[in-house]
Short mmCIF file of C-alpha atoms in Angstrom, two decimals:
data_model
loop_
_atom_site.label_atom_id
_atom_site.label_comp_id
_atom_site.label_asym_id
_atom_site.label_seq_id
_atom_site.Cartn_x
_atom_site.Cartn_y
_atom_site.Cartn_z
CA MET A 30 123.14 66.68 218.95
CA LYS A 31 125.38 63.61 218.68
CA LYS A 32 123.79 62.12 221.81
CA ILE A 33 120.29 62.49 220.35
CA ILE A 34 121.35 60.78 217.12
CA THR A 35 123.02 57.96 219.07
CA ILE A 36 119.92 57.40 221.23
CA ALA A 37 117.65 57.46 218.16
CA ALA A 38 119.86 54.92 216.38
CA ALA A 39 119.87 52.63 219.45
CA LEU A 40 116.07 52.80 219.74
CA GLY A 41 115.69 52.08 216.03
CA LEU A 42 118.00 49.09 216.29
CA MET A 43 116.08 47.70 219.27
CA ALA A 44 112.77 48.15 217.45
CA SER A 45 114.05 46.33 214.36
CA MET A 46 115.37 43.47 216.50
CA GLY A 47 111.97 43.14 218.20
CA THR A 48 110.18 43.14 214.84
CA ALA A 49 112.54 40.45 213.51
CA ALA A 50 112.01 38.27 216.58
CA PHE A 51 108.24 38.62 216.27
CA ALA A 52 108.38 37.71 212.59
CA ASP A 53 110.45 34.59 213.35
CA ASN A 54 107.85 33.39 215.87
CA ALA A 55 104.97 34.07 213.52
CA SER A 56 106.53 32.11 210.64
CA THR A 57 107.05 28.96 212.73
CA THR A 58 103.35 28.42 213.52
CA ASP A 59 101.41 25.68 211.71
CA SER A 60 98.94 27.12 209.21
CA THR A 61 97.02 23.84 208.66
CA SER A 62 94.89 23.90 211.79
CA THR A 63 91.23 22.95 211.93
CA ALA A 64 88.54 25.04 213.56
CA THR A 65 86.67 23.55 216.52
CA SER A 66 84.18 25.29 218.78
CA VAL A 67 84.94 25.00 222.47
CA THR A 68 83.10 26.53 225.40
CA GLY A 69 84.65 27.33 228.76
CA THR A 70 87.90 28.83 229.88
CA SER A 71 91.48 27.77 229.36
CA GLU A 72 94.69 28.49 231.19
CA THR A 73 98.26 28.03 229.99
CA VAL A 74 100.63 26.84 232.69
CA THR A 75 104.37 26.89 232.10
CA GLU A 76 107.11 25.44 234.25
CA PRO A 77 109.30 28.10 235.92
CA SER A 78 112.92 28.16 234.84
CA LYS A 79 115.39 27.03 237.49
CA LEU A 80 118.28 29.34 238.31
CA VAL A 81 120.27 26.79 240.30
CA PRO A 82 120.38 23.02 240.06
CA GLU A 83 118.39 21.17 242.70
CA PRO A 84 118.78 20.03 245.39
CA ILE A 85 120.95 22.74 246.88
CA ILE A 86 121.36 20.78 250.12
CA SER A 87 122.09 17.13 249.47
CA ALA A 88 121.30 14.27 251.78
CA GLY A 89 123.77 14.16 254.67
CA GLU A 90 124.44 17.93 254.60
CA GLU A 91 121.61 18.92 256.92
CA VAL A 92 122.33 20.46 260.30
CA THR A 93 122.34 17.72 262.91
CA GLN A 94 123.23 19.88 265.91
CA PRO A 95 121.44 23.21 265.71
CA THR A 96 123.28 26.08 267.34
CA VAL A 97 121.84 28.60 269.76
CA PRO A 98 120.95 31.90 268.06
CA LEU A 99 122.54 35.06 269.45
CA ILE A 100 120.24 38.01 270.19
CA LEU A 101 121.90 41.39 269.61
CA THR A 102 120.21 44.26 271.45
CA VAL A 103 122.59 47.08 270.43
CA ASN A 104 124.74 47.87 267.40
CA THR A 105 127.52 45.30 267.61
CA PRO A 106 130.86 45.40 265.76
CA PHE A 107 132.03 42.18 264.14
CA TYR A 108 135.51 41.03 263.19
CA PHE A 109 136.90 38.55 260.66
CA GLU A 110 139.15 37.07 263.35
CA PRO A 111 139.05 37.27 267.16
CA GLY A 112 140.87 40.40 268.31
CA GLY A 113 141.31 41.71 264.74
CA LYS A 114 140.19 44.96 263.12
CA VAL A 115 136.49 45.82 263.02
CA ALA A 116 134.95 44.63 259.73
CA SER A 117 131.53 46.28 260.09
CA VAL A 118 128.61 46.66 262.52
CA LEU A 119 125.46 44.57 262.94
CA ALA A 120 122.20 46.25 263.92
CA PRO A 121 120.09 44.76 266.73
CA GLN A 122 118.77 41.42 265.46
CA VAL A 123 118.90 37.67 265.97
CA VAL A 124 121.97 36.09 264.31
CA ASN A 125 122.79 32.42 263.81
CA THR A 126 126.02 31.10 265.26
CA THR A 127 128.31 28.49 263.73
CA GLY A 128 128.97 26.85 267.10
CA ASN A 129 132.61 27.97 267.24
CA ARG A 130 133.54 29.81 270.44
CA VAL A 131 136.83 31.11 271.80
CA GLY A 132 137.25 32.32 275.39
CA SER A 133 139.42 35.31 276.35
CA LEU A 134 140.03 37.55 279.36
CA ILE A 135 137.64 40.24 278.14
CA GLY A 136 134.76 37.94 277.10
CA GLU A 137 133.86 35.16 274.72
CA TRP A 138 134.31 35.32 270.94
CA VAL A 139 131.39 33.74 269.07
CA GLU A 140 131.47 33.00 265.34
CA VAL A 141 128.30 34.09 263.50
CA TYR A 142 126.99 34.17 259.95
CA THR A 143 126.88 37.63 258.28
CA TRP A 144 126.28 38.93 254.78
CA LEU A 145 130.06 39.05 254.38
CA GLY A 146 130.52 35.42 255.40
CA THR A 147 131.40 34.13 258.85
CA ALA A 148 132.64 36.67 261.38
CA TRP A 149 133.36 36.93 265.11
CA ILE A 150 131.47 38.90 267.77
CA LEU A 151 132.80 39.63 271.26
CA VAL A 152 130.20 38.66 273.89
CA LYS A 153 130.89 40.14 277.33
#
């Protein structure tokens, strides 16, 4: 019973806030407008709001030496450091490399971009 009362009170509060916001917008309009007949159609275009400041990549930050993408054909474990513990597994896909490579006796460690940041993959 208490939950029902709480939900009803929350809905009532939200409804009153919406009514107050609508009333504020209605009272700010100009009531001294003149009537003019217009034929045709109209469209209101608004500028989208920007979530991040632009430009994200400034001049001089572009990639000048593109790296060779790495094609994964099987589920491949990745590590946060060469020879470390397994961080997670990448499904078969094409991944972008950072260009950093480290050779070892068992293969070559290649640094790639993942959703967790940069990580290392052992290429045999």
